[in-house]
């Protein structure tokens, strides 16, 4: 006690422990206020940042936020920490590390080399000392490249998840939304559907339909049914064409238990998917979703602020060499991220923290109807993330997810980002688009006329789906 | 819906006199039967056509209006004419606080306790604004009356109208009244396609601290392809009868009524 205090411009501030310093240093957000962890004033928030800036990075190795004995995520973080990669940073304070990250010495190669030496708590701490432009500038230099049938995360590329959800899992409806996405050049990260009914039989029907479509048209992408991991393991056992294993994860053992998962179940699923050997350009077989507020909503946050506990989820993800990870940043609701400002900040933080840890991060740029946000806020976040080098974004027809009842990205939004920022699809997928005569001489996705052969061939799939 | 095409694309052929193609040639027309998703919107450059942009804005505006519109108490009282009523509110003083602090929406304002007459009630119905007062305004009275007709001889407490209310507010209300069952009729989170969906949460022996797993839920009650209030009443009366007989609700009370249409998964409104 009393170890954390500051005399900041004439005011004395005291903080009980490391968790409190981190929480009070966080930018304002409704979830920390709901949890009773937020700074009591703006001045106290800045004082906490001043305390944080002077802490040595080694403090995070000495003082785990949740005891080693009590939490398998803490054990994972401590046991896999790479002391050799950390050695060059050992002498630094949090503030000193922030300065180094923003320096010209922090090249893509240097950032990749230190990633295994960083813990989520260190990365979360640094993010709290950074402005939005700092989060963008550093994340842009972090390269995390993964592969399965397409290569994701290369510089100058922006991939998309095509999310063809349907409120009743109607195979023809899902096929129709998938075709709409493909004709907009979407789907190079994954064609991934959230099932309305999470059962093994239903998941297998969806997988068969999506895999058949992919195989018939030689699409260099992967499909995924975002079922619970235990259901996906059963689908693999029954011979379903599983490319990727999906699971929602969080930053504490208790929150993961709330999702019905543990590290051992995830390991089992990864081994099962690897045994199928379905990847062609890589063997990253896992897909994870995370989001600030998940641990608090499961009452499993251990008094840690929501941004720091979110960063711990990336340590879980990192252990399984995933193809894709994304935060569902505005999905969890205004009691965690109240408005467009908070959603935008959290999206940039999540992307930065994951990338710095070496996680292939994408973002579901999204909001619900009871949040104080709209399409203009999403346009802003899309653009900032495009500049920051986000690996992929989520896209649905017309930004309206008719199953989950929230607003995500539109296929059009990805076209806007690629055109405006000069970004391109994954190389294998880009070649496929060219073969299908779907791109023009500038590499832009054309709006095909109804009589075009590709349009006719793909749309014929819509009426056939469910009959294959 | 017209498909806008872009002059920069070599094979796009704007129709004479405009940039849209005859709807009969719209290749998406046949696929729209299979999904309510916004497929085949068309493009101008990278952007969707203006008509689609405005459609989306209107749907979002309706959803937001439903979240923020206050309950019209006079109109609701008129719809409930003839029934004894109580009026309570949660500890959330306004909508902005309500959205940020779900914990306050679950707690009864101390001034309201005196409004609730304790008694040997079999059940209390709580009409709660939740995230869509519009849903309560449109469907709660007809659902309530249709349910009451199916529960002859029940000792029903005065109907409680609750504002800035979450589901768990019903626990404290039911406990204060001493009711065996509490049925909270509450506005669900509005989506772009439906902004007036009502949910019902039934809890046996309501008291503070009840968990969601101890409730039964009927969701998606509305007249736009959801469960119509009359059908929902049938289901609710059955659940209430079984809950009183078995003295429980939640995962132990299995709903073995025939399957009902479910256009979207329930959005649990805590």
mmCIF file with all atom_site columns, C-alpha atoms in Angstrom, chain A residues 28 30 33-34 165-168 170 172-173 176-177 179-180 183-184 196 331 334-335 338 342 367-375 397-400 402-407 412 415-416 419 440-441 444-452 455 459 462-463, chain B residues 3-6 8-13 21 25-28 30-32 34-49 56 59-60 63-64 67-68 95-97 99-103 131 166 189-193 262-265 267:
data_model
loop_
_atom_site.group_PDB
_atom_site.id
_atom_site.type_symbol
_atom_site.label_atom_id
_atom_site.label_alt_id
_atom_site.label_comp_id
_atom_site.label_asym_id
_atom_site.label_entity_id
_atom_site.label_seq_id
_atom_site.pdbx_PDB_ins_code
_atom_site.Cartn_x
_atom_site.Cartn_y
_atom_site.Cartn_z
_atom_site.occupancy
_atom_site.B_iso_or_equiv
_atom_site.pdbx_formal_charge
_atom_site.auth_seq_id
_atom_site.auth_comp_id
_atom_site.auth_asym_id
_atom_site.auth_atom_id
_atom_site.pdbx_PDB_model_num
ATOM 1   C CA . UNK A 1 28  ? -13.152 7.297   -19.741 1.00 0.00 ? 28  UNK A CA 1
ATOM 2   C CA . UNK A 1 30  ? -18.955 3.418   -19.305 1.00 0.00 ? 30  UNK A CA 1
ATOM 3   C CA . UNK A 1 33  ? -17.748 3.382   -14.462 1.00 0.00 ? 33  UNK A CA 1
ATOM 4   C CA . UNK A 1 34  ? -20.266 0.554   -14.169 1.00 0.00 ? 34  UNK A CA 1
ATOM 5   C CA . UNK A 1 165 ? -26.005 -14.487 -41.422 1.00 0.00 ? 165 UNK A CA 1
ATOM 6   C CA . UNK A 1 166 ? -29.673 -15.422 -41.640 1.00 0.00 ? 166 UNK A CA 1
ATOM 7   C CA . UNK A 1 167 ? -32.222 -15.314 -38.777 1.00 0.00 ? 167 UNK A CA 1
ATOM 8   C CA . UNK A 1 168 ? -33.323 -18.903 -39.399 1.00 0.00 ? 168 UNK A CA 1
ATOM 9   C CA . UNK A 1 170 ? -31.955 -20.701 -44.337 1.00 0.00 ? 170 UNK A CA 1
ATOM 10  C CA . UNK A 1 172 ? -30.617 -20.282 -49.708 1.00 0.00 ? 172 UNK A CA 1
ATOM 11  C CA . UNK A 1 173 ? -30.685 -17.025 -47.733 1.00 0.00 ? 173 UNK A CA 1
ATOM 12  C CA . UNK A 1 176 ? -27.691 -15.298 -51.430 1.00 0.00 ? 176 UNK A CA 1
ATOM 13  C CA . UNK A 1 177 ? -25.813 -13.080 -48.946 1.00 0.00 ? 177 UNK A CA 1
ATOM 14  C CA . UNK A 1 179 ? -22.937 -14.337 -53.431 1.00 0.00 ? 179 UNK A CA 1
ATOM 15  C CA . UNK A 1 180 ? -23.680 -10.672 -52.822 1.00 0.00 ? 180 UNK A CA 1
ATOM 16  C CA . UNK A 1 183 ? -19.598 -10.053 -56.130 1.00 0.00 ? 183 UNK A CA 1
ATOM 17  C CA . UNK A 1 184 ? -18.377 -7.128  -53.997 1.00 0.00 ? 184 UNK A CA 1
ATOM 18  C CA . UNK A 1 196 ? -28.864 -18.921 -35.368 1.00 0.00 ? 196 UNK A CA 1
ATOM 19  C CA . UNK A 1 331 ? -21.377 -5.054  -30.063 1.00 0.00 ? 331 UNK A CA 1
ATOM 20  C CA . UNK A 1 334 ? -23.441 1.136   -24.282 1.00 0.00 ? 334 UNK A CA 1
ATOM 21  C CA . UNK A 1 335 ? -22.998 -0.002  -20.690 1.00 0.00 ? 335 UNK A CA 1
ATOM 22  C CA . UNK A 1 338 ? -21.259 4.383   -24.453 1.00 0.00 ? 338 UNK A CA 1
ATOM 23  C CA . UNK A 1 342 ? -15.588 5.430   -26.779 1.00 0.00 ? 342 UNK A CA 1
ATOM 24  C CA . UNK A 1 367 ? -22.651 -0.629  -32.922 1.00 0.00 ? 367 UNK A CA 1
ATOM 25  C CA . UNK A 1 368 ? -26.064 -1.380  -31.503 1.00 0.00 ? 368 UNK A CA 1
ATOM 26  C CA . UNK A 1 369 ? -29.174 0.766   -31.686 1.00 0.00 ? 369 UNK A CA 1
ATOM 27  C CA . UNK A 1 370 ? -29.038 1.753   -28.027 1.00 0.00 ? 370 UNK A CA 1
ATOM 28  C CA . UNK A 1 371 ? -25.485 3.131   -28.317 1.00 0.00 ? 371 UNK A CA 1
ATOM 29  C CA . UNK A 1 372 ? -24.911 6.807   -29.089 1.00 0.00 ? 372 UNK A CA 1
ATOM 30  C CA . UNK A 1 373 ? -23.313 6.050   -32.432 1.00 0.00 ? 373 UNK A CA 1
ATOM 31  C CA . UNK A 1 374 ? -24.157 5.997   -36.117 1.00 0.00 ? 374 UNK A CA 1
ATOM 32  C CA . UNK A 1 375 ? -22.690 5.301   -39.558 1.00 0.00 ? 375 UNK A CA 1
ATOM 33  C CA . UNK A 1 397 ? -25.020 -6.897  -46.819 1.00 0.00 ? 397 UNK A CA 1
ATOM 34  C CA . UNK A 1 398 ? -25.831 -3.207  -46.372 1.00 0.00 ? 398 UNK A CA 1
ATOM 35  C CA . UNK A 1 399 ? -24.205 -3.005  -42.872 1.00 0.00 ? 399 UNK A CA 1
ATOM 36  C CA . UNK A 1 400 ? -27.311 -4.671  -41.393 1.00 0.00 ? 400 UNK A CA 1
ATOM 37  C CA . UNK A 1 402 ? -30.364 -9.404  -39.782 1.00 0.00 ? 402 UNK A CA 1
ATOM 38  C CA . UNK A 1 403 ? -29.585 -12.272 -37.407 1.00 0.00 ? 403 UNK A CA 1
ATOM 39  C CA . UNK A 1 404 ? -27.585 -10.657 -34.600 1.00 0.00 ? 404 UNK A CA 1
ATOM 40  C CA . UNK A 1 405 ? -29.518 -7.352  -34.792 1.00 0.00 ? 405 UNK A CA 1
ATOM 41  C CA . UNK A 1 406 ? -26.648 -4.888  -34.946 1.00 0.00 ? 406 UNK A CA 1
ATOM 42  C CA . UNK A 1 407 ? -24.854 -2.785  -37.543 1.00 0.00 ? 407 UNK A CA 1
ATOM 43  C CA . UNK A 1 412 ? -19.362 -1.243  -49.794 1.00 0.00 ? 412 UNK A CA 1
ATOM 44  C CA . UNK A 1 415 ? -14.542 -1.085  -51.358 1.00 0.00 ? 415 UNK A CA 1
ATOM 45  C CA . UNK A 1 416 ? -14.351 2.474   -50.021 1.00 0.00 ? 416 UNK A CA 1
ATOM 46  C CA . UNK A 1 419 ? -10.068 2.600   -53.113 1.00 0.00 ? 419 UNK A CA 1
ATOM 47  C CA . UNK A 1 440 ? -11.136 -3.590  -63.850 1.00 0.00 ? 440 UNK A CA 1
ATOM 48  C CA . UNK A 1 441 ? -7.719  -2.448  -65.102 1.00 0.00 ? 441 UNK A CA 1
ATOM 49  C CA . UNK A 1 444 ? -11.193 -2.205  -58.596 1.00 0.00 ? 444 UNK A CA 1
ATOM 50  C CA . UNK A 1 445 ? -14.149 -4.550  -58.196 1.00 0.00 ? 445 UNK A CA 1
ATOM 51  C CA . UNK A 1 446 ? -16.542 -3.949  -61.084 1.00 0.00 ? 446 UNK A CA 1
ATOM 52  C CA . UNK A 1 447 ? -20.311 -3.751  -60.709 1.00 0.00 ? 447 UNK A CA 1
ATOM 53  C CA . UNK A 1 448 ? -21.127 -6.555  -63.151 1.00 0.00 ? 448 UNK A CA 1
ATOM 54  C CA . UNK A 1 449 ? -24.086 -6.351  -65.458 1.00 0.00 ? 449 UNK A CA 1
ATOM 55  C CA . UNK A 1 450 ? -26.756 -9.029  -64.931 1.00 0.00 ? 450 UNK A CA 1
ATOM 56  C CA . UNK A 1 451 ? -25.842 -10.786 -68.184 1.00 0.00 ? 451 UNK A CA 1
ATOM 57  C CA . UNK A 1 452 ? -22.133 -11.119 -67.354 1.00 0.00 ? 452 UNK A CA 1
ATOM 58  C CA . UNK A 1 455 ? -22.761 -12.945 -62.430 1.00 0.00 ? 455 UNK A CA 1
ATOM 59  C CA . UNK A 1 459 ? -26.264 -16.278 -59.024 1.00 0.00 ? 459 UNK A CA 1
ATOM 60  C CA . UNK A 1 462 ? -28.466 -19.031 -55.109 1.00 0.00 ? 462 UNK A CA 1
ATOM 61  C CA . UNK A 1 463 ? -31.378 -21.020 -56.424 1.00 0.00 ? 463 UNK A CA 1
ATOM 62  C CA . UNK B 2 3   ? -29.572 -1.570  -59.439 1.00 0.00 ? 3   UNK B CA 1
ATOM 63  C CA . UNK B 2 4   ? -27.351 1.415   -59.958 1.00 0.00 ? 4   UNK B CA 1
ATOM 64  C CA . UNK B 2 5   ? -24.317 0.845   -62.071 1.00 0.00 ? 5   UNK B CA 1
ATOM 65  C CA . UNK B 2 6   ? -21.213 2.849   -62.591 1.00 0.00 ? 6   UNK B CA 1
ATOM 66  C CA . UNK B 2 8   ? -16.481 3.577   -65.063 1.00 0.00 ? 8   UNK B CA 1
ATOM 67  C CA . UNK B 2 9   ? -17.334 -0.092  -65.439 1.00 0.00 ? 9   UNK B CA 1
ATOM 68  C CA . UNK B 2 10  ? -17.098 -1.139  -69.045 1.00 0.00 ? 10  UNK B CA 1
ATOM 69  C CA . UNK B 2 11  ? -20.014 -3.552  -69.113 1.00 0.00 ? 11  UNK B CA 1
ATOM 70  C CA . UNK B 2 12  ? -22.429 -1.452  -67.070 1.00 0.00 ? 12  UNK B CA 1
ATOM 71  C CA . UNK B 2 13  ? -25.233 -0.194  -69.296 1.00 0.00 ? 13  UNK B CA 1
ATOM 72  C CA . UNK B 2 21  ? -31.929 -0.941  -64.756 1.00 0.00 ? 21  UNK B CA 1
ATOM 73  C CA . UNK B 2 25  ? -33.850 -7.395  -65.005 1.00 0.00 ? 25  UNK B CA 1
ATOM 74  C CA . UNK B 2 26  ? -32.762 -7.166  -61.362 1.00 0.00 ? 26  UNK B CA 1
ATOM 75  C CA . UNK B 2 27  ? -30.947 -10.466 -60.915 1.00 0.00 ? 27  UNK B CA 1
ATOM 76  C CA . UNK B 2 28  ? -31.414 -10.314 -57.143 1.00 0.00 ? 28  UNK B CA 1
ATOM 77  C CA . UNK B 2 30  ? -35.565 -13.993 -56.969 1.00 0.00 ? 30  UNK B CA 1
ATOM 78  C CA . UNK B 2 31  ? -32.976 -14.312 -54.167 1.00 0.00 ? 31  UNK B CA 1
ATOM 79  C CA . UNK B 2 32  ? -34.629 -11.695 -51.947 1.00 0.00 ? 32  UNK B CA 1
ATOM 80  C CA . UNK B 2 34  ? -34.863 -16.182 -49.129 1.00 0.00 ? 34  UNK B CA 1
ATOM 81  C CA . UNK B 2 35  ? -33.467 -13.497 -46.848 1.00 0.00 ? 35  UNK B CA 1
ATOM 82  C CA . UNK B 2 36  ? -34.409 -10.181 -45.229 1.00 0.00 ? 36  UNK B CA 1
ATOM 83  C CA . UNK B 2 37  ? -30.742 -9.114  -45.651 1.00 0.00 ? 37  UNK B CA 1
ATOM 84  C CA . UNK B 2 38  ? -30.009 -5.999  -47.723 1.00 0.00 ? 38  UNK B CA 1
ATOM 85  C CA . UNK B 2 39  ? -28.609 -7.878  -50.718 1.00 0.00 ? 39  UNK B CA 1
ATOM 86  C CA . UNK B 2 40  ? -28.138 -6.535  -54.232 1.00 0.00 ? 40  UNK B CA 1
ATOM 87  C CA . UNK B 2 41  ? -28.292 -2.864  -53.251 1.00 0.00 ? 41  UNK B CA 1
ATOM 88  C CA . UNK B 2 42  ? -26.292 -1.759  -56.275 1.00 0.00 ? 42  UNK B CA 1
ATOM 89  C CA . UNK B 2 43  ? -23.477 0.762   -56.368 1.00 0.00 ? 43  UNK B CA 1
ATOM 90  C CA . UNK B 2 44  ? -22.311 4.091   -57.599 1.00 0.00 ? 44  UNK B CA 1
ATOM 91  C CA . UNK B 2 45  ? -18.542 3.830   -57.467 1.00 0.00 ? 45  UNK B CA 1
ATOM 92  C CA . UNK B 2 46  ? -17.866 2.245   -54.095 1.00 0.00 ? 46  UNK B CA 1
ATOM 93  C CA . UNK B 2 47  ? -20.967 3.704   -52.453 1.00 0.00 ? 47  UNK B CA 1
ATOM 94  C CA . UNK B 2 48  ? -24.477 2.290   -52.156 1.00 0.00 ? 48  UNK B CA 1
ATOM 95  C CA . UNK B 2 49  ? -27.187 4.203   -54.053 1.00 0.00 ? 49  UNK B CA 1
ATOM 96  C CA . UNK B 2 56  ? -31.017 2.482   -43.740 1.00 0.00 ? 56  UNK B CA 1
ATOM 97  C CA . UNK B 2 59  ? -34.635 2.131   -40.058 1.00 0.00 ? 59  UNK B CA 1
ATOM 98  C CA . UNK B 2 60  ? -31.920 3.319   -37.677 1.00 0.00 ? 60  UNK B CA 1
ATOM 99  C CA . UNK B 2 63  ? -34.891 2.005   -33.777 1.00 0.00 ? 63  UNK B CA 1
ATOM 100 C CA . UNK B 2 64  ? -33.343 4.941   -31.913 1.00 0.00 ? 64  UNK B CA 1
ATOM 101 C CA . UNK B 2 67  ? -35.029 3.325   -27.487 1.00 0.00 ? 67  UNK B CA 1
ATOM 102 C CA . UNK B 2 68  ? -35.458 6.949   -26.431 1.00 0.00 ? 68  UNK B CA 1
ATOM 103 C CA . UNK B 2 95  ? -32.534 7.364   -20.191 1.00 0.00 ? 95  UNK B CA 1
ATOM 104 C CA . UNK B 2 96  ? -28.867 8.301   -20.428 1.00 0.00 ? 96  UNK B CA 1
ATOM 105 C CA . UNK B 2 97  ? -28.211 6.874   -16.950 1.00 0.00 ? 97  UNK B CA 1
ATOM 106 C CA . UNK B 2 99  ? -28.334 2.934   -20.731 1.00 0.00 ? 99  UNK B CA 1
ATOM 107 C CA . UNK B 2 100 ? -25.046 3.325   -18.842 1.00 0.00 ? 100 UNK B CA 1
ATOM 108 C CA . UNK B 2 101 ? -26.064 1.767   -15.534 1.00 0.00 ? 101 UNK B CA 1
ATOM 109 C CA . UNK B 2 102 ? -28.081 -1.441  -15.936 1.00 0.00 ? 102 UNK B CA 1
ATOM 110 C CA . UNK B 2 103 ? -27.591 -2.018  -12.183 1.00 0.00 ? 103 UNK B CA 1
ATOM 111 C CA . UNK B 2 131 ? -35.265 -0.689  -24.420 1.00 0.00 ? 131 UNK B CA 1
ATOM 112 C CA . UNK B 2 166 ? -34.710 -3.755  -16.545 1.00 0.00 ? 166 UNK B CA 1
ATOM 113 C CA . UNK B 2 189 ? -33.582 -4.043  -27.878 1.00 0.00 ? 189 UNK B CA 1
ATOM 114 C CA . UNK B 2 190 ? -34.765 -2.646  -31.231 1.00 0.00 ? 190 UNK B CA 1
ATOM 115 C CA . UNK B 2 191 ? -33.244 -3.923  -34.454 1.00 0.00 ? 191 UNK B CA 1
ATOM 116 C CA . UNK B 2 192 ? -33.278 -2.239  -37.857 1.00 0.00 ? 192 UNK B CA 1
ATOM 117 C CA . UNK B 2 193 ? -36.120 -4.429  -39.107 1.00 0.00 ? 193 UNK B CA 1
ATOM 118 C CA . UNK B 2 262 ? -38.678 -17.458 -34.087 1.00 0.00 ? 262 UNK B CA 1
ATOM 119 C CA . UNK B 2 263 ? -37.422 -14.961 -36.649 1.00 0.00 ? 263 UNK B CA 1
ATOM 120 C CA . UNK B 2 264 ? -34.459 -13.916 -34.505 1.00 0.00 ? 264 UNK B CA 1
ATOM 121 C CA . UNK B 2 265 ? -32.738 -15.184 -31.383 1.00 0.00 ? 265 UNK B CA 1
ATOM 122 C CA . UNK B 2 267 ? -31.833 -10.527 -27.078 1.00 0.00 ? 267 UNK B CA 1
#
